[in-house]
């Protein structure tokens, strides 16, 4: 057990160094001459995050962009990778699936999360009720894979079923069904897994936002004769609009990037692949990093509409203020 | 100077234990008026819907939980049956948990060592991300400089950069340029902090920018600078947002396998519990009946954190500010 | 209740003291093994040197691996830092590219090793290792470690594919004979199906993202047996296209079993249930008398439930998938790991030499569960009947041995489109469609 002390010491040192660094920044910012104070504050507050982001994400993003125009041996091959992406037979299916994912997952998980957050707000046992929906988020990915195998598992007719859904089907007198093998339904069954996970995220964030809506406003609406639904639509919803945009955006981006669900449950077979899964497969399985990088760029293009939307929301917010 | 939100609006129906409640959020529990509001809001339909969601969301996990106590043959293979049969033929065993926690790993038989590693990785990262992201979010929300909004949008866009694409450049940088020894916590701390920042800044920016401008103006009139405003007003008012980010940041790092695989060096000195549990099912997966138990061993800490931080999801922190 | 405050620290201190004493006593016990280092004298003295080793091998197999080089560490003074990860295949490329490669990587597939060698990351094997491989292995094996004329990696352990597992007692009760040719096997299949008490075959190709690979073993077995080693080699090196009529016909031959609902898939369902049945569990109906045969490599031995006796007269045993023409002799497909070095430091080269030696093969095989194609391996060291059988096959001069084809093909095919092709083939696509699509995925350069 002696290792614990040594490890914790490392942690304490790291935290102390970090605290010293932040303290130093605050000191410099505070002592800055009045004329440059705003400028130095901006630099001081932003610099640590900016440096980390430049090194950790911007630089790799730039190298990835270059990589997208090279072949597996590293030679520049123009737009060949993009030609390949759009000429392979499954390309359109993969893109179609990605679109279905990015539309359905954010909508469904945000709706379920919001509904749940509202319904259990102030309910007895709120903490436990929240933990139940939060749990899928907290479970490891391997765990989630097995969980859904136990739900979708298939055995032929007449054999004892091991999957919950097929057991229900058989109990109702239906034939068992291979949920994951038949397109396009299988994509929906995979999406359900992602919704199941992400609802916990939207529920936690939205619940925190709902608690931030001033109670006076809700009460005022009630005194004006608004029913609960009207109170929700007219007071709560506008009050958490910012959080809703954040949740929708975050889940959309997470969905665009998700590949582990597809990879572990169908490996992209049976017409279930999505762009992020192809990216992973090409870069790390097939030894074609150029194609993987090209697919990453396509993901980037797909996220642009969301970026534009957020920029507009931001501008509106600034105008109101 | 301090801005203390007045407590009168801060009604908390969830009972926050008095001893835990800090001064600023002390709730007036039993305003009769509020009770009436509550009874109206929680209609029977809403309760029913909540129960349905809770059940549907929990049943799959419950199935895994039951499975984790079933003998190998009942879990996998042709002799297995659905987990619900466990209640009729009543065969439970702790063996899976014993094997998960005690079976010999390739690096160390001692699971607690990996547990400590996980904590040693997660705690600093969560602190780093919270502090750095809230500093940046504050400046993006309330600082005055050219290119502020463009900068924020840019940071937000970085969320799309796939982690996998960043690993090779980053590992090169750590080992070749910065000479940070491989297989040390430092690499993991820095890498995780980098990957956590865009989302952290994005989440907190939303919350911090919605803090009423009057609060900040009032402080400025009192002569407070950015540092004072940040530490004394912004952070205390952002507690619920910080708590949610803390939960998720903790969770993501706790469950991470990818970053750990690249930067931990895989030894029991540094590797987190996910790395150990990933190999628990054996080279060719012939012990995959251990996976359910492994999943529940590793979920305990995130759940504790979730319960621990829930008391910071409190109502009415902004009430006082609004009146001002 | 007040005392509780002190209880925890006291308990913690107690535990810590216990653990400390346990640790120190454990260390005392370690070097108590016999100190005979004569066999290790050639490897030199590498006191204080560290050798990092990275591979796919985890858990029990990893522990055994570490045990088998413990003596090397003891006698040379070098320390071996082992790391096993099931994500090895993706991680090794990342680490090598970032300049953070391990000293030694144990590759499960020659194709992956060749990629690393061509990228200039691997160091060619030293002369000593090359000589050892010439001495201990057949020329074929050396070829698998050679890329563009340079020899890089010595083989480590081997596995033997193409075993067909069955329950001897069932065969005896029913009066079924172990088939000598592929045709006899098809006759037996039909006989079992007609008998009606069980289905002849059970199969499972599910393996997460690698789903489909057990199917590639089927195809390789048929190509090697039906078309012979020359065509097999041409197929693997792409001298003939993947959709060559002979390969298409091999798919059809395998499909006569795998794609017939009468013949598969006992205990799990129809043909398509092969895709959702985990490969490690697929064989179990053999034990339960639900199916007669299951096709899987020698490592299936560790997939049987604990307590299963694997022996000619035990619960379960295996015969080698028979040749199409018994007069041509037996041909088998196998696989194995390759030990490659990213460093040419003396201690690393000494370790490479050790891993190619008969010492290592004997020590590791003695620990059970694996075999090696090393000629210096004493068959008496085999721990089980099956290990004995596998070693005999590997060492038999008359056996035509070929390496697992999908492992030799480029990654884009061998660990991607071939797997995916198998999946869509089982899911209903025709042999022609599938081979056409795999052919089109073969890298152009």
mmCIF file of N, CA, C and O in Angstrom, chain C residues 113-178:
data_model
loop_
_atom_site.group_PDB
_atom_site.id
_atom_site.type_symbol
_atom_site.label_atom_id
_atom_site.label_comp_id
_atom_site.label_asym_id
_atom_site.label_seq_id
_atom_site.Cartn_x
_atom_site.Cartn_y
_atom_site.Cartn_z
ATOM 1 N N UNK C 113 3.093 -6.410 -39.264
ATOM 2 C CA UNK C 113 4.545 -6.310 -39.106
ATOM 3 C C UNK C 113 5.164 -5.744 -40.384
ATOM 4 O O UNK C 113 6.018 -4.858 -40.336
ATOM 5 N N UNK C 114 4.702 -6.222 -41.540
ATOM 6 C CA UNK C 114 5.257 -5.755 -42.808
ATOM 7 C C UNK C 114 5.016 -4.253 -42.998
ATOM 8 O O UNK C 114 5.894 -3.528 -43.470
ATOM 9 N N UNK C 115 3.832 -3.786 -42.587
ATOM 10 C CA UNK C 115 3.555 -2.346 -42.672
ATOM 11 C C UNK C 115 4.596 -1.567 -41.882
ATOM 12 O O UNK C 115 5.114 -0.551 -42.335
ATOM 13 N N UNK C 116 4.873 -2.058 -40.663
ATOM 14 C CA UNK C 116 5.835 -1.365 -39.801
ATOM 15 C C UNK C 116 7.247 -1.426 -40.386
ATOM 16 O O UNK C 116 8.002 -0.464 -40.298
ATOM 17 N N UNK C 117 7.583 -2.568 -40.997
ATOM 18 C CA UNK C 117 8.916 -2.700 -41.587
ATOM 19 C C UNK C 117 9.058 -1.758 -42.784
ATOM 20 O O UNK C 117 10.061 -1.058 -42.928
ATOM 21 N N UNK C 118 8.034 -1.717 -43.628
ATOM 22 C CA UNK C 118 8.102 -0.858 -44.814
ATOM 23 C C UNK C 118 8.141 0.612 -44.423
ATOM 24 O O UNK C 118 8.726 1.430 -45.127
ATOM 25 N N UNK C 119 7.498 0.950 -43.300
ATOM 26 C CA UNK C 119 7.531 2.341 -42.849
ATOM 27 C C UNK C 119 8.894 2.693 -42.266
ATOM 28 O O UNK C 119 9.132 3.835 -41.874
ATOM 29 N N UNK C 120 9.798 1.712 -42.219
ATOM 30 C CA UNK C 120 11.142 1.988 -41.727
ATOM 31 C C UNK C 120 11.247 2.030 -40.221
ATOM 32 O O UNK C 120 12.243 2.508 -39.675
ATOM 33 N N UNK C 121 10.213 1.524 -39.532
ATOM 34 C CA UNK C 121 10.238 1.588 -38.074
ATOM 35 C C UNK C 121 10.987 0.417 -37.448
ATOM 36 O O UNK C 121 11.668 0.572 -36.442
ATOM 37 N N UNK C 122 10.827 -0.757 -38.056
ATOM 38 C CA UNK C 122 11.432 -1.950 -37.466
ATOM 39 C C UNK C 122 12.909 -2.053 -37.821
ATOM 40 O O UNK C 122 13.326 -1.658 -38.904
ATOM 41 N N UNK C 123 13.667 -2.622 -36.903
ATOM 42 C CA UNK C 123 15.077 -2.897 -37.174
ATOM 43 C C UNK C 123 15.195 -4.323 -37.726
ATOM 44 O O UNK C 123 14.528 -5.232 -37.211
ATOM 45 N N UNK C 124 16.027 -4.519 -38.749
ATOM 46 C CA UNK C 124 16.235 -5.886 -39.246
ATOM 47 C C UNK C 124 16.770 -6.764 -38.114
ATOM 48 O O UNK C 124 17.464 -6.277 -37.217
ATOM 49 N N UNK C 125 16.430 -8.051 -38.194
ATOM 50 C CA UNK C 125 16.876 -8.961 -37.140
ATOM 51 C C UNK C 125 18.388 -9.145 -37.242
ATOM 52 O O UNK C 125 18.934 -9.208 -38.340
ATOM 53 N N UNK C 126 19.067 -9.251 -36.090
ATOM 54 C CA UNK C 126 20.511 -9.474 -36.137
ATOM 55 C C UNK C 126 20.837 -10.878 -36.683
ATOM 56 O O UNK C 126 19.981 -11.756 -36.691
ATOM 57 N N UNK C 127 22.078 -11.054 -37.115
ATOM 58 C CA UNK C 127 22.496 -12.311 -37.730
ATOM 59 C C UNK C 127 22.211 -13.513 -36.818
ATOM 60 O O UNK C 127 21.743 -14.546 -37.273
ATOM 61 N N UNK C 128 22.460 -13.328 -35.521
ATOM 62 C CA UNK C 128 22.283 -14.438 -34.585
ATOM 63 C C UNK C 128 20.851 -14.950 -34.625
ATOM 64 O O UNK C 128 20.602 -16.169 -34.607
ATOM 65 N N UNK C 129 19.908 -14.029 -34.690
ATOM 66 C CA UNK C 129 18.499 -14.420 -34.718
ATOM 67 C C UNK C 129 18.191 -15.117 -36.031
ATOM 68 O O UNK C 129 17.523 -16.153 -36.077
ATOM 69 N N UNK C 130 18.731 -14.553 -37.109
ATOM 70 C CA UNK C 130 18.518 -15.144 -38.425
ATOM 71 C C UNK C 130 19.019 -16.585 -38.452
ATOM 72 O O UNK C 130 18.335 -17.490 -38.942
ATOM 73 N N UNK C 131 20.210 -16.799 -37.895
ATOM 74 C CA UNK C 131 20.773 -18.145 -37.860
ATOM 75 C C UNK C 131 19.909 -19.095 -37.044
ATOM 76 O O UNK C 131 19.666 -20.234 -37.431
ATOM 77 N N UNK C 132 19.437 -18.592 -35.900
ATOM 78 C CA UNK C 132 18.594 -19.416 -35.039
ATOM 79 C C UNK C 132 17.334 -19.840 -35.766
ATOM 80 O O UNK C 132 16.873 -20.976 -35.637
ATOM 81 N N UNK C 133 16.763 -18.919 -36.519
ATOM 82 C CA UNK C 133 15.520 -19.230 -37.224
ATOM 83 C C UNK C 133 15.790 -20.240 -38.331
ATOM 84 O O UNK C 133 15.009 -21.167 -38.548
ATOM 85 N N UNK C 134 16.952 -20.074 -39.018
ATOM 86 C CA UNK C 134 17.320 -21.072 -40.031
ATOM 87 C C UNK C 134 17.405 -22.460 -39.408
ATOM 88 O O UNK C 134 16.988 -23.457 -39.991
ATOM 89 N N UNK C 135 17.941 -22.475 -38.202
ATOM 90 C CA UNK C 135 18.171 -23.747 -37.543
ATOM 91 C C UNK C 135 16.884 -24.347 -36.971
ATOM 92 O O UNK C 135 16.656 -25.543 -37.066
ATOM 93 N N UNK C 136 16.028 -23.488 -36.399
ATOM 94 C CA UNK C 136 14.887 -23.996 -35.641
ATOM 95 C C UNK C 136 13.555 -24.011 -36.379
ATOM 96 O O UNK C 136 12.603 -24.623 -35.920
ATOM 97 N N UNK C 137 13.469 -23.287 -37.467
ATOM 98 C CA UNK C 137 12.176 -23.220 -38.139
ATOM 99 C C UNK C 137 12.317 -23.608 -39.611
ATOM 100 O O UNK C 137 13.400 -23.523 -40.187
ATOM 101 N N UNK C 138 11.213 -23.962 -40.209
ATOM 102 C CA UNK C 138 11.223 -24.259 -41.632
ATOM 103 C C UNK C 138 11.361 -22.956 -42.419
ATOM 104 O O UNK C 138 11.102 -21.863 -41.886
ATOM 105 N N UNK C 139 11.757 -23.083 -43.684
ATOM 106 C CA UNK C 139 11.987 -21.895 -44.507
ATOM 107 C C UNK C 139 10.727 -21.047 -44.647
ATOM 108 O O UNK C 139 10.795 -19.825 -44.738
ATOM 109 N N UNK C 140 9.563 -21.725 -44.653
ATOM 110 C CA UNK C 140 8.296 -20.987 -44.759
ATOM 111 C C UNK C 140 8.179 -19.934 -43.666
ATOM 112 O O UNK C 140 7.848 -18.789 -43.917
ATOM 113 N N UNK C 141 8.453 -20.389 -42.443
ATOM 114 C CA UNK C 141 8.297 -19.485 -41.302
ATOM 115 C C UNK C 141 9.218 -18.293 -41.432
ATOM 116 O O UNK C 141 8.859 -17.176 -41.087
ATOM 117 N N UNK C 142 10.429 -18.539 -41.921
ATOM 118 C CA UNK C 142 11.358 -17.426 -42.068
ATOM 119 C C UNK C 142 10.817 -16.434 -43.093
ATOM 120 O O UNK C 142 10.953 -15.216 -42.946
ATOM 121 N N UNK C 143 10.180 -16.969 -44.112
ATOM 122 C CA UNK C 143 9.619 -16.115 -45.166
ATOM 123 C C UNK C 143 8.584 -15.141 -44.587
ATOM 124 O O UNK C 143 8.491 -13.995 -45.004
ATOM 125 N N UNK C 144 7.798 -15.625 -43.604
ATOM 126 C CA UNK C 144 6.755 -14.752 -43.049
ATOM 127 C C UNK C 144 7.345 -13.584 -42.273
ATOM 128 O O UNK C 144 6.684 -12.579 -42.067
ATOM 129 N N UNK C 145 8.596 -13.748 -41.840
ATOM 130 C CA UNK C 145 9.241 -12.664 -41.107
ATOM 131 C C UNK C 145 10.100 -11.792 -42.006
ATOM 132 O O UNK C 145 10.819 -10.925 -41.512
ATOM 133 N N UNK C 146 10.045 -12.060 -43.313
ATOM 134 C CA UNK C 146 10.892 -11.340 -44.250
ATOM 135 C C UNK C 146 10.053 -10.375 -45.076
ATOM 136 O O UNK C 146 8.996 -10.738 -45.580
ATOM 137 N N UNK C 147 10.508 -9.137 -45.162
ATOM 138 C CA UNK C 147 9.794 -8.141 -45.954
ATOM 139 C C UNK C 147 10.748 -7.563 -46.983
ATOM 140 O O UNK C 147 11.824 -7.062 -46.625
ATOM 141 N N UNK C 148 10.383 -7.632 -48.242
ATOM 142 C CA UNK C 148 11.194 -7.113 -49.346
ATOM 143 C C UNK C 148 12.651 -7.569 -49.241
ATOM 144 O O UNK C 148 13.593 -6.775 -49.410
ATOM 145 N N UNK C 149 12.843 -8.832 -48.928
ATOM 146 C CA UNK C 149 14.189 -9.384 -48.919
ATOM 147 C C UNK C 149 14.958 -9.215 -47.620
ATOM 148 O O UNK C 149 16.040 -9.779 -47.464
ATOM 149 N N UNK C 150 14.442 -8.452 -46.687
ATOM 150 C CA UNK C 150 15.137 -8.294 -45.408
ATOM 151 C C UNK C 150 14.398 -9.073 -44.328
ATOM 152 O O UNK C 150 13.170 -8.988 -44.228
ATOM 153 N N UNK C 151 15.159 -9.800 -43.515
ATOM 154 C CA UNK C 151 14.540 -10.592 -42.454
ATOM 155 C C UNK C 151 14.414 -9.762 -41.178
ATOM 156 O O UNK C 151 15.405 -9.245 -40.671
ATOM 157 N N UNK C 152 13.185 -9.589 -40.705
ATOM 158 C CA UNK C 152 12.941 -8.724 -39.556
ATOM 159 C C UNK C 152 12.551 -9.471 -38.286
ATOM 160 O O UNK C 152 13.030 -9.153 -37.207
ATOM 161 N N UNK C 153 11.643 -10.443 -38.418
ATOM 162 C CA UNK C 153 11.054 -10.981 -37.197
ATOM 163 C C UNK C 153 11.111 -12.496 -37.141
ATOM 164 O O UNK C 153 10.815 -13.176 -38.108
ATOM 165 N N UNK C 154 11.476 -12.972 -35.959
ATOM 166 C CA UNK C 154 11.446 -14.412 -35.708
ATOM 167 C C UNK C 154 10.070 -14.785 -35.183
ATOM 168 O O UNK C 154 9.439 -14.003 -34.485
ATOM 169 N N UNK C 155 9.610 -15.987 -35.531
ATOM 170 C CA UNK C 155 8.317 -16.411 -34.993
ATOM 171 C C UNK C 155 8.415 -16.715 -33.497
ATOM 172 O O UNK C 155 9.497 -17.040 -33.000
ATOM 173 N N UNK C 156 7.308 -16.594 -32.794
ATOM 174 C CA UNK C 156 7.306 -16.926 -31.372
ATOM 175 C C UNK C 156 6.515 -18.207 -31.168
ATOM 176 O O UNK C 156 7.057 -19.292 -31.229
ATOM 177 N N UNK C 157 5.208 -18.080 -30.947
ATOM 178 C CA UNK C 157 4.387 -19.263 -30.757
ATOM 179 C C UNK C 157 3.554 -19.472 -32.014
ATOM 180 O O UNK C 157 3.533 -18.638 -32.901
ATOM 181 N N UNK C 158 2.885 -20.589 -32.059
ATOM 182 C CA UNK C 158 2.097 -20.879 -33.249
ATOM 183 C C UNK C 158 0.714 -21.329 -32.843
ATOM 184 O O UNK C 158 0.498 -21.810 -31.723
ATOM 185 N N UNK C 159 -0.256 -21.152 -33.731
ATOM 186 C CA UNK C 159 -1.511 -21.852 -33.530
ATOM 187 C C UNK C 159 -1.877 -22.591 -34.800
ATOM 188 O O UNK C 159 -1.419 -22.260 -35.885
ATOM 189 N N UNK C 160 -2.642 -23.620 -34.613
ATOM 190 C CA UNK C 160 -2.989 -24.494 -35.718
ATOM 191 C C UNK C 160 -4.474 -24.341 -35.989
ATOM 192 O O UNK C 160 -5.303 -24.552 -35.109
ATOM 193 N N UNK C 161 -4.784 -23.931 -37.214
ATOM 194 C CA UNK C 161 -6.192 -23.726 -37.541
ATOM 195 C C UNK C 161 -6.755 -24.983 -38.179
ATOM 196 O O UNK C 161 -6.025 -25.939 -38.469
ATOM 197 N N UNK C 162 -8.036 -24.939 -38.423
ATOM 198 C CA UNK C 162 -8.649 -26.014 -39.193
ATOM 199 C C UNK C 162 -9.069 -27.236 -38.393
ATOM 200 O O UNK C 162 -9.494 -28.230 -38.971
ATOM 201 N N UNK C 163 -8.947 -27.188 -37.081
ATOM 202 C CA UNK C 163 -9.453 -28.314 -36.298
ATOM 203 C C UNK C 163 -10.972 -28.355 -36.363
ATOM 204 O O UNK C 163 -11.638 -27.314 -36.350
ATOM 205 N N UNK C 164 -11.495 -29.571 -36.430
ATOM 206 C CA UNK C 164 -12.940 -29.732 -36.323
ATOM 207 C C UNK C 164 -13.222 -30.463 -35.011
ATOM 208 O O UNK C 164 -12.787 -31.593 -34.808
ATOM 209 N N UNK C 165 -13.922 -29.773 -34.132
ATOM 210 C CA UNK C 165 -14.146 -30.302 -32.787
ATOM 211 C C UNK C 165 -15.402 -31.155 -32.750
ATOM 212 O O UNK C 165 -16.400 -30.837 -33.401
ATOM 213 N N UNK C 166 -15.335 -32.240 -32.015
ATOM 214 C CA UNK C 166 -16.486 -33.127 -31.913
ATOM 215 C C UNK C 166 -16.441 -33.844 -30.573
ATOM 216 O O UNK C 166 -15.408 -33.841 -29.890
ATOM 217 N N UNK C 167 -17.566 -34.446 -30.223
ATOM 218 C CA UNK C 167 -17.622 -35.206 -28.969
ATOM 219 C C UNK C 167 -17.432 -36.684 -29.306
ATOM 220 O O UNK C 167 -18.306 -37.297 -29.923
ATOM 221 N N UNK C 168 -16.290 -37.277 -28.916
ATOM 222 C CA UNK C 168 -16.012 -38.666 -29.293
ATOM 223 C C UNK C 168 -17.140 -39.621 -28.906
ATOM 224 O O UNK C 168 -17.484 -40.527 -29.656
ATOM 225 N N UNK C 169 -17.739 -39.364 -27.740
ATOM 226 C CA UNK C 169 -18.765 -40.276 -27.263
ATOM 227 C C UNK C 169 -19.988 -40.254 -28.182
ATOM 228 O O UNK C 169 -20.562 -41.292 -28.497
ATOM 229 N N UNK C 170 -20.369 -39.050 -28.600
ATOM 230 C CA UNK C 170 -21.501 -38.933 -29.512
ATOM 231 C C UNK C 170 -21.224 -39.711 -30.793
ATOM 232 O O UNK C 170 -22.080 -40.458 -31.285
ATOM 233 N N UNK C 171 -20.003 -39.517 -31.340
ATOM 234 C CA UNK C 171 -19.653 -40.204 -32.582
ATOM 235 C C UNK C 171 -19.734 -41.716 -32.399
ATOM 236 O O UNK C 171 -20.239 -42.436 -33.251
ATOM 237 N N UNK C 172 -19.247 -42.152 -31.257
ATOM 238 C CA UNK C 172 -19.247 -43.585 -30.980
ATOM 239 C C UNK C 172 -20.676 -44.132 -30.870
ATOM 240 O O UNK C 172 -21.038 -45.115 -31.515
ATOM 241 N N UNK C 173 -21.484 -43.425 -30.074
ATOM 242 C CA UNK C 173 -22.871 -43.868 -29.885
ATOM 243 C C UNK C 173 -23.611 -43.962 -31.201
ATOM 244 O O UNK C 173 -24.415 -44.856 -31.420
ATOM 245 N N UNK C 174 -23.359 -42.974 -32.057
ATOM 246 C CA UNK C 174 -24.108 -42.910 -33.307
ATOM 247 C C UNK C 174 -23.455 -43.744 -34.411
ATOM 248 O O UNK C 174 -24.011 -43.868 -35.497
ATOM 249 N N UNK C 175 -22.244 -44.212 -34.148
ATOM 250 C CA UNK C 175 -21.540 -44.966 -35.168
ATOM 251 C C UNK C 175 -20.994 -44.099 -36.282
ATOM 252 O O UNK C 175 -20.826 -44.550 -37.412
ATOM 253 N N UNK C 176 -20.725 -42.821 -35.988
ATOM 254 C CA UNK C 176 -20.147 -41.944 -37.001
ATOM 255 C C UNK C 176 -18.640 -42.095 -37.006
ATOM 256 O O UNK C 176 -18.012 -42.245 -35.956
ATOM 257 N N UNK C 177 -18.043 -41.995 -38.197
ATOM 258 C CA UNK C 177 -16.588 -42.114 -38.331
ATOM 259 C C UNK C 177 -15.992 -40.747 -38.570
ATOM 260 O O UNK C 177 -16.591 -39.902 -39.235
ATOM 261 N N UNK C 178 -14.781 -40.550 -38.041
ATOM 262 C CA UNK C 178 -14.058 -39.321 -38.353
ATOM 263 C C UNK C 178 -13.701 -39.345 -39.842
ATOM 264 O O UNK C 178 -13.087 -40.306 -40.304
#
